[in-house]
Coordinates of C-alpha atoms and ligand atoms in Angstrom, one line a residue:
M1 CA 0.0 0.0 0.0
S2 CA 1.3 3.5 -0.8
I3 CA 2.1 6.0 1.9
K4 CA 0.0 9.1 2.2
L5 CA 2.2 12.2 2.9
D6 CA -0.4 13.8 5.1
G7 CA 0.1 17.5 5.1
K8 CA -2.7 18.1 7.7
Q9 CA -1.1 15.8 10.2
V10 CA 2.5 16.9 9.7
S11 CA 1.3 20.6 9.9
Y12 CA -0.5 19.8 13.2
E13 CA 2.6 18.3 14.7
I14 CA 4.9 21.2 13.6
Q15 CA 2.3 23.7 14.8
E16 CA 2.3 22.0 18.3
R17 CA 6.1 22.4 18.3
L18 CA 5.8 26.1 17.2
T19 CA 3.3 26.9 20.1
K20 CA 5.8 25.4 22.5
T21 CA 8.7 27.3 20.9
I22 CA 6.9 30.6 21.3
S23 CA 6.1 30.1 24.9
E24 CA 9.7 29.0 25.7
S25 CA 11.2 32.0 23.8
L26 CA 8.8 34.4 25.5
L27 CA 10.7 33.7 28.7
S28 CA 13.5 35.9 27.2
I29 CA 11.6 37.9 24.5
K30 CA 9.0 40.2 25.9
R31 CA 6.6 40.3 23.0
P32 CA 5.1 37.7 20.7
P33 CA 6.1 37.3 17.1
S34 CA 4.2 39.4 14.6
L35 CA 3.4 39.1 11.0
A36 CA 2.2 41.9 8.7
V37 CA 0.2 40.7 5.7
I38 CA -0.4 43.1 2.7
R39 CA -3.4 42.2 0.7
V40 CA -4.3 44.3 -2.4
G41 CA -7.8 44.3 -3.9
D42 CA -10.7 41.9 -3.4
D43 CA -9.7 38.7 -5.2
P44 CA -11.8 36.1 -3.3
A45 CA -9.2 33.3 -3.4
S46 CA -6.6 35.7 -1.8
G47 CA -9.2 36.6 0.8
V48 CA -9.5 32.9 1.8
Y49 CA -5.7 32.4 1.9
V50 CA -5.2 35.5 4.1
A51 CA -8.0 34.4 6.4
N52 CA -6.3 30.9 6.7
K53 CA -3.0 32.6 7.5
E54 CA -4.6 34.8 10.1
R55 CA -6.2 31.7 11.8
A56 CA -3.0 29.7 11.7
C57 CA -1.1 32.6 13.3
A58 CA -3.6 33.0 16.1
K59 CA -3.5 29.2 16.8
V60 CA 0.3 29.2 17.5
G61 CA 0.5 32.6 19.2
I62 CA 1.7 34.9 16.4
N63 CA 0.1 38.4 16.2
S64 CA -1.0 39.1 12.6
L65 CA -1.9 42.5 11.2
I66 CA -3.7 42.6 7.8
H67 CA -3.2 45.7 5.7
H68 CA -5.9 45.6 3.1
L69 CA -5.3 48.1 0.3
K70 CA -7.6 49.1 -2.6
E71 CA -7.3 47.4 -6.0
N72 CA -6.2 50.6 -7.7
V73 CA -3.4 51.4 -5.2
S74 CA -0.1 52.6 -6.8
N75 CA 3.2 50.8 -6.6
Q76 CA 4.5 53.8 -4.7
K77 CA 1.9 53.5 -2.0
V78 CA 2.6 49.8 -1.5
E79 CA 6.3 50.6 -1.3
Q80 CA 5.7 53.2 1.4
L81 CA 3.8 50.7 3.5
I82 CA 6.6 48.2 3.0
Y83 CA 9.2 50.8 4.2
Q84 CA 7.1 51.6 7.2
L85 CA 6.8 47.9 8.1
N86 CA 10.6 47.4 7.5
A87 CA 11.3 50.2 10.0
D88 CA 8.8 48.9 12.6
N89 CA 10.9 46.9 15.2
D90 CA 7.8 45.1 16.4
V91 CA 7.1 43.5 12.9
D92 CA 9.1 40.3 12.3
G93 CA 7.6 39.2 9.0
I94 CA 6.1 40.9 6.0
L95 CA 4.1 39.0 3.5
L96 CA 2.8 40.4 0.2
Q97 CA -0.2 38.2 -0.8
L98 CA 0.1 37.2 -4.4
P99 CA -1.1 37.5 -7.1
L100 CA -1.2 41.3 -7.2
P101 CA -3.3 43.3 -9.6
K102 CA -1.6 43.4 -13.0
E103 CA -0.7 47.1 -12.7
L104 CA 1.6 46.4 -9.7
N105 CA 5.2 45.0 -10.1
A106 CA 5.3 42.1 -7.6
Q107 CA 9.0 41.3 -8.0
K108 CA 10.0 44.9 -7.6
L109 CA 7.8 45.2 -4.4
I110 CA 9.2 42.0 -2.9
S111 CA 12.7 43.4 -3.5
Q112 CA 11.8 46.3 -1.1
I113 CA 11.1 44.0 1.8
N114 CA 13.8 43.7 4.4
P115 CA 15.3 40.2 3.6
L116 CA 15.3 39.5 7.4
K117 CA 11.5 39.9 7.4
D118 CA 10.9 38.2 4.0
V119 CA 8.9 35.3 5.4
D120 CA 7.7 34.1 2.0
G121 CA 11.4 33.5 1.1
L122 CA 11.0 35.2 -2.3
H123 CA 13.5 38.1 -1.9
E124 CA 16.6 37.7 -4.1
T125 CA 18.8 37.7 -1.0
N126 CA 17.0 34.7 0.4
I127 CA 16.9 33.0 -3.0
G128 CA 20.6 33.6 -3.3
K129 CA 21.2 32.1 0.2
L130 CA 19.2 29.0 -0.9
I131 CA 21.4 28.6 -4.0
K132 CA 24.5 29.1 -2.0
C133 CA 23.2 26.6 0.6
E134 CA 23.4 29.1 3.4
P135 CA 20.8 29.4 6.2
G136 CA 18.0 31.9 5.5
L137 CA 14.3 32.2 5.2
R138 CA 13.0 29.7 2.7
S139 CA 10.1 29.8 0.3
C140 CA 7.2 28.2 2.0
T141 CA 5.7 25.6 -0.5
P142 CA 9.1 24.0 -1.3
A143 CA 10.2 24.0 2.3
G144 CA 6.9 22.3 3.2
I145 CA 7.5 19.6 0.6
I146 CA 10.9 18.8 2.1
N147 CA 9.4 18.6 5.6
L148 CA 6.6 16.2 4.2
L149 CA 9.3 13.9 2.8
N150 CA 11.3 14.1 6.1
S151 CA 8.2 13.2 8.1
K152 CA 8.3 9.7 6.5
N153 CA 12.1 9.6 6.4
I154 CA 12.1 9.6 2.6
K155 CA 15.7 10.3 1.6
I156 CA 16.6 12.6 -1.3
E157 CA 20.3 11.9 -1.5
G158 CA 21.2 9.9 -4.7
K159 CA 17.6 9.9 -6.0
N160 CA 16.6 11.1 -9.5
V161 CA 14.3 14.0 -8.9
V162 CA 12.2 15.5 -11.7
V163 CA 10.5 18.8 -11.1
V164 CA 7.8 19.8 -13.6
G165 CA 7.6 23.6 -13.5
R166 CA 10.3 26.3 -13.1
S167 CA 8.4 29.2 -11.4
L168 CA 10.2 31.4 -8.8
L169 CA 7.5 30.4 -6.3
V170 CA 7.8 26.6 -6.6
G171 CA 9.8 25.0 -9.4
K172 CA 13.1 26.7 -9.0
P173 CA 13.3 26.8 -5.2
I174 CA 12.3 23.1 -4.8
S175 CA 14.8 22.1 -7.4
H176 CA 17.6 23.9 -5.4
M177 CA 16.5 22.4 -2.1
M178 CA 16.5 18.9 -3.7
L179 CA 20.0 19.6 -5.2
N180 CA 21.3 20.9 -1.8
L181 CA 20.1 17.6 -0.3
N182 CA 22.1 15.7 -2.9
G183 CA 19.3 14.7 -5.3
T184 CA 20.1 14.5 -9.0
V185 CA 17.7 17.1 -10.3
T186 CA 16.0 17.6 -13.7
I187 CA 13.8 20.6 -14.3
A188 CA 11.1 20.4 -16.9
H189 CA 9.0 23.2 -18.3
S190 CA 6.6 24.0 -21.1
K191 CA 9.3 23.8 -23.8
T192 CA 10.6 20.4 -22.6
K193 CA 10.6 17.7 -25.2
N194 CA 9.7 14.1 -24.2
L195 CA 8.3 15.0 -20.8
K196 CA 6.9 11.6 -20.3
D197 CA 10.2 9.9 -20.8
I198 CA 11.9 12.3 -18.3
C199 CA 9.2 11.8 -15.7
L200 CA 9.4 8.0 -16.0
K201 CA 13.0 8.3 -14.8
A202 CA 12.0 10.0 -11.6
D203 CA 12.4 8.4 -8.1
I204 CA 10.8 11.6 -6.8
L205 CA 8.4 13.5 -9.2
V206 CA 7.3 17.0 -8.1
V207 CA 4.5 18.3 -10.3
A208 CA 4.0 22.1 -10.3
A209 CA 2.8 22.8 -13.8
G210 CA -0.5 24.5 -12.8
K211 CA -2.5 22.2 -15.2
P212 CA -5.4 20.3 -13.7
K213 CA -5.2 16.5 -14.1
F214 CA -2.1 16.8 -16.3
I215 CA -0.1 13.7 -15.1
D216 CA -1.5 10.2 -15.2
S217 CA 0.1 6.8 -14.4
S218 CA 1.8 6.6 -17.7
F219 CA 4.2 9.4 -16.5
V220 CA 5.1 7.6 -13.3
K221 CA 7.7 5.0 -12.5
E222 CA 6.6 2.0 -10.3
G223 CA 7.6 2.7 -6.7
A224 CA 8.2 6.5 -7.2
V225 CA 7.3 9.2 -4.8
I226 CA 4.9 11.8 -6.3
I227 CA 4.3 15.3 -5.0
D228 CA 1.3 17.1 -6.4
V229 CA 1.7 20.9 -5.9
G230 CA -1.1 21.9 -8.2
I231 CA -4.4 23.1 -6.7
H232 CA -7.4 23.8 -8.9
R233 CA -11.1 24.4 -8.3
L234 CA -13.1 22.7 -11.0
K235 CA -16.8 23.4 -11.5
S236 CA -19.1 20.4 -12.2
S237 CA -21.0 20.4 -15.5
N238 CA -24.1 22.0 -13.9
N239 CA -21.8 24.6 -12.2
N240 CA -23.3 23.7 -8.8
V241 CA -20.4 21.9 -7.1
T242 CA -16.8 22.9 -7.0
Q243 CA -14.2 20.1 -6.8
L244 CA -10.6 20.5 -5.8
C245 CA -8.0 18.7 -7.8
G246 CA -4.3 18.8 -8.4
D247 CA -2.0 18.5 -11.4
V248 CA -2.0 14.7 -11.0
I249 CA -4.8 12.2 -11.5
M250 CA -4.0 10.7 -8.2
E251 CA -6.6 7.9 -8.4
D252 CA -4.8 6.6 -11.5
V253 CA -1.3 6.9 -10.0
I254 CA -1.8 5.8 -6.4
S255 CA -1.5 2.1 -6.8
K256 CA 1.8 2.5 -8.6
V257 CA 3.7 4.8 -6.2
F258 CA 5.6 4.3 -2.9
A259 CA 4.2 7.6 -1.5
Y260 CA 2.0 10.5 -2.6
T261 CA 0.5 13.8 -1.5
P262 CA -3.3 14.1 -1.6
V263 CA -5.1 17.2 -2.9
P264 CA -6.4 18.8 -0.7
G265 CA -4.5 18.0 2.5
G266 CA -1.0 17.5 1.1
V267 CA 1.3 20.3 0.2
G268 CA -1.3 23.1 0.8
P269 CA -1.4 23.0 4.7
M270 CA 2.4 22.8 4.8
T271 CA 2.7 26.1 2.9
V272 CA 0.9 27.9 5.7
T273 CA 2.8 26.1 8.4
M274 CA 6.1 27.1 6.8
L275 CA 5.1 30.7 6.9
L276 CA 4.7 30.4 10.6
V277 CA 8.1 28.7 10.9
N278 CA 9.7 31.5 9.0
T279 CA 8.0 34.2 11.1
I280 CA 9.1 32.6 14.4
A281 CA 12.6 32.0 13.1
S282 CA 12.8 35.7 12.0
W283 CA 11.4 36.8 15.5
Q284 CA 14.0 34.7 17.3
K285 CA 16.9 36.0 15.2
R286 CA 15.8 39.6 15.3
C287 CA 15.4 39.5 19.1
G288 CA 18.9 38.0 19.6
L289 CA 18.0 34.3 20.2
I290 CA 19.5 31.4 18.4
S291 CA 16.9 29.9 16.0
T292 CA 15.6 26.6 17.3
L293 CA 13.8 25.9 14.0
D294 CA 16.7 25.5 11.6
D295 CA 16.0 21.8 11.0
L296 CA 12.7 22.8 9.4
L297 CA 14.3 25.3 7.0
P298 CA 16.0 23.2 4.2
Ligands
NAP301 P1 3.3 28.9 -12.7 O1 4.0 30.2 -12.2 O2 2.1 29.0 -13.6 O3 4.3 27.9 -13.3 C1 4.0 26.8 -14.0 C2 5.2 26.1 -14.5 O4 4.8 24.9 -15.2 C3 6.0 27.0 -15.5 O5 7.3 26.9 -15.3 C4 5.6 26.3 -16.9 O6 6.7 26.3 -17.8 C5 5.4 24.9 -16.5 N1 4.5 24.2 -17.4 C6 3.3 24.6 -17.9 N2 2.8 23.8 -18.8 C7 3.7 22.8 -18.9 C8 3.8 21.6 -19.6 N3 2.8 21.3 -20.5 N4 4.8 20.8 -19.5 C9 5.8 21.1 -18.6 N5 5.8 22.2 -17.9 C10 4.8 23.0 -18.0 O7 2.7 28.1 -11.4 P2 3.3 28.0 -9.9 O8 3.1 29.3 -9.2 O9 4.6 27.3 -9.9 O10 2.2 27.0 -9.3 C11 2.0 25.7 -9.9 C12 0.8 25.0 -9.3 O11 0.9 24.9 -7.9 C13 -0.5 25.9 -9.5 O12 -1.6 25.0 -9.6 C14 -0.6 26.6 -8.1 O13 -2.0 26.9 -7.8 C15 -0.1 25.6 -7.2 N6 0.4 26.1 -6.0 C16 0.0 25.5 -4.8 C17 0.6 25.9 -3.6 C18 0.1 25.2 -2.4 O14 0.4 25.7 -1.3 N7 -0.5 24.0 -2.5 C19 1.5 26.9 -3.6 C20 1.9 27.5 -4.8 C21 1.4 27.1 -6.0 P3 7.2 27.7 -18.5 O15 8.1 28.3 -17.4 O16 7.9 27.3 -19.7 O17 6.0 28.6 -18.8

């Protein structure tokens, strides 16, 4: 039987640890960790993600402050808010909720965040540290994937890893994390030829293509580990029911694999949990404590 990499369960266990970490660190730090979230516009999906983050912060003892800006806000106004949050000693983490309205330049705005407060791990300084294999804040979804594999003691060293997707958010950072952990990594993208042949060589296949039900069992080697990063809301034919699915047709693949991530309940919950980990690690560091969470930041 294949092993389910249960993101809900692993998140729960890590969050228990985080609650304890905060209460222990509060013996020497006199204020709780705090996360500032910048949300622009009224995209309903972003609203749900921000509410989830707020709830998760409250659960472990992080103060969260939501700055909800109007859809037509200028780059300059968002930058001003970022500078203000950078300068605020009581703010440990700054998160710019993506996607932003098209008129705003997300990468330029992320670059303005103090790298020590970049709890999404997307600032070029933190991406550089990842590539150089130096400690730093790590992007949340990829770091969550590594912790899911660790939870079942699945080793990366010496494995053939194939990552489908090369985005800055997922594909590139997970590829570097796998490489740093001594995997042999192939990155595939929309211009890759013979994708199926490449995927069939994977001991660990990470799919982050953003294409619903894209990968079936014909892409997957017997005994592989498959990580489905994709998350899509599909409407039924009568438009009444919304169904969540990933990039992988998991029901087709499951009997063939050693381990898999479900959608929902696999990678998704880990992303939020890693945001909490980054925020607490940043808080400890900024307040002069040694981070006790480095083992969770690959
Ligand atoms: P993205 O920015 O759209 O990137 C998709 C990547 O897939 C691109 O690099 C693209 O190649 C590649 N691709 C597209 N079609 C392909 C094909 N036919 N063959 C091979 N590669 C192909 O998406 P993303 O931000 O990385 O996210 C990927 C998925 O993960 C989405 O469904 C997203 O919703 C989900 N996601 C989930 C979480 C979570 O917490 N669960 C977090 C983040 C993202 P090119 O570079 O050549 O265009």
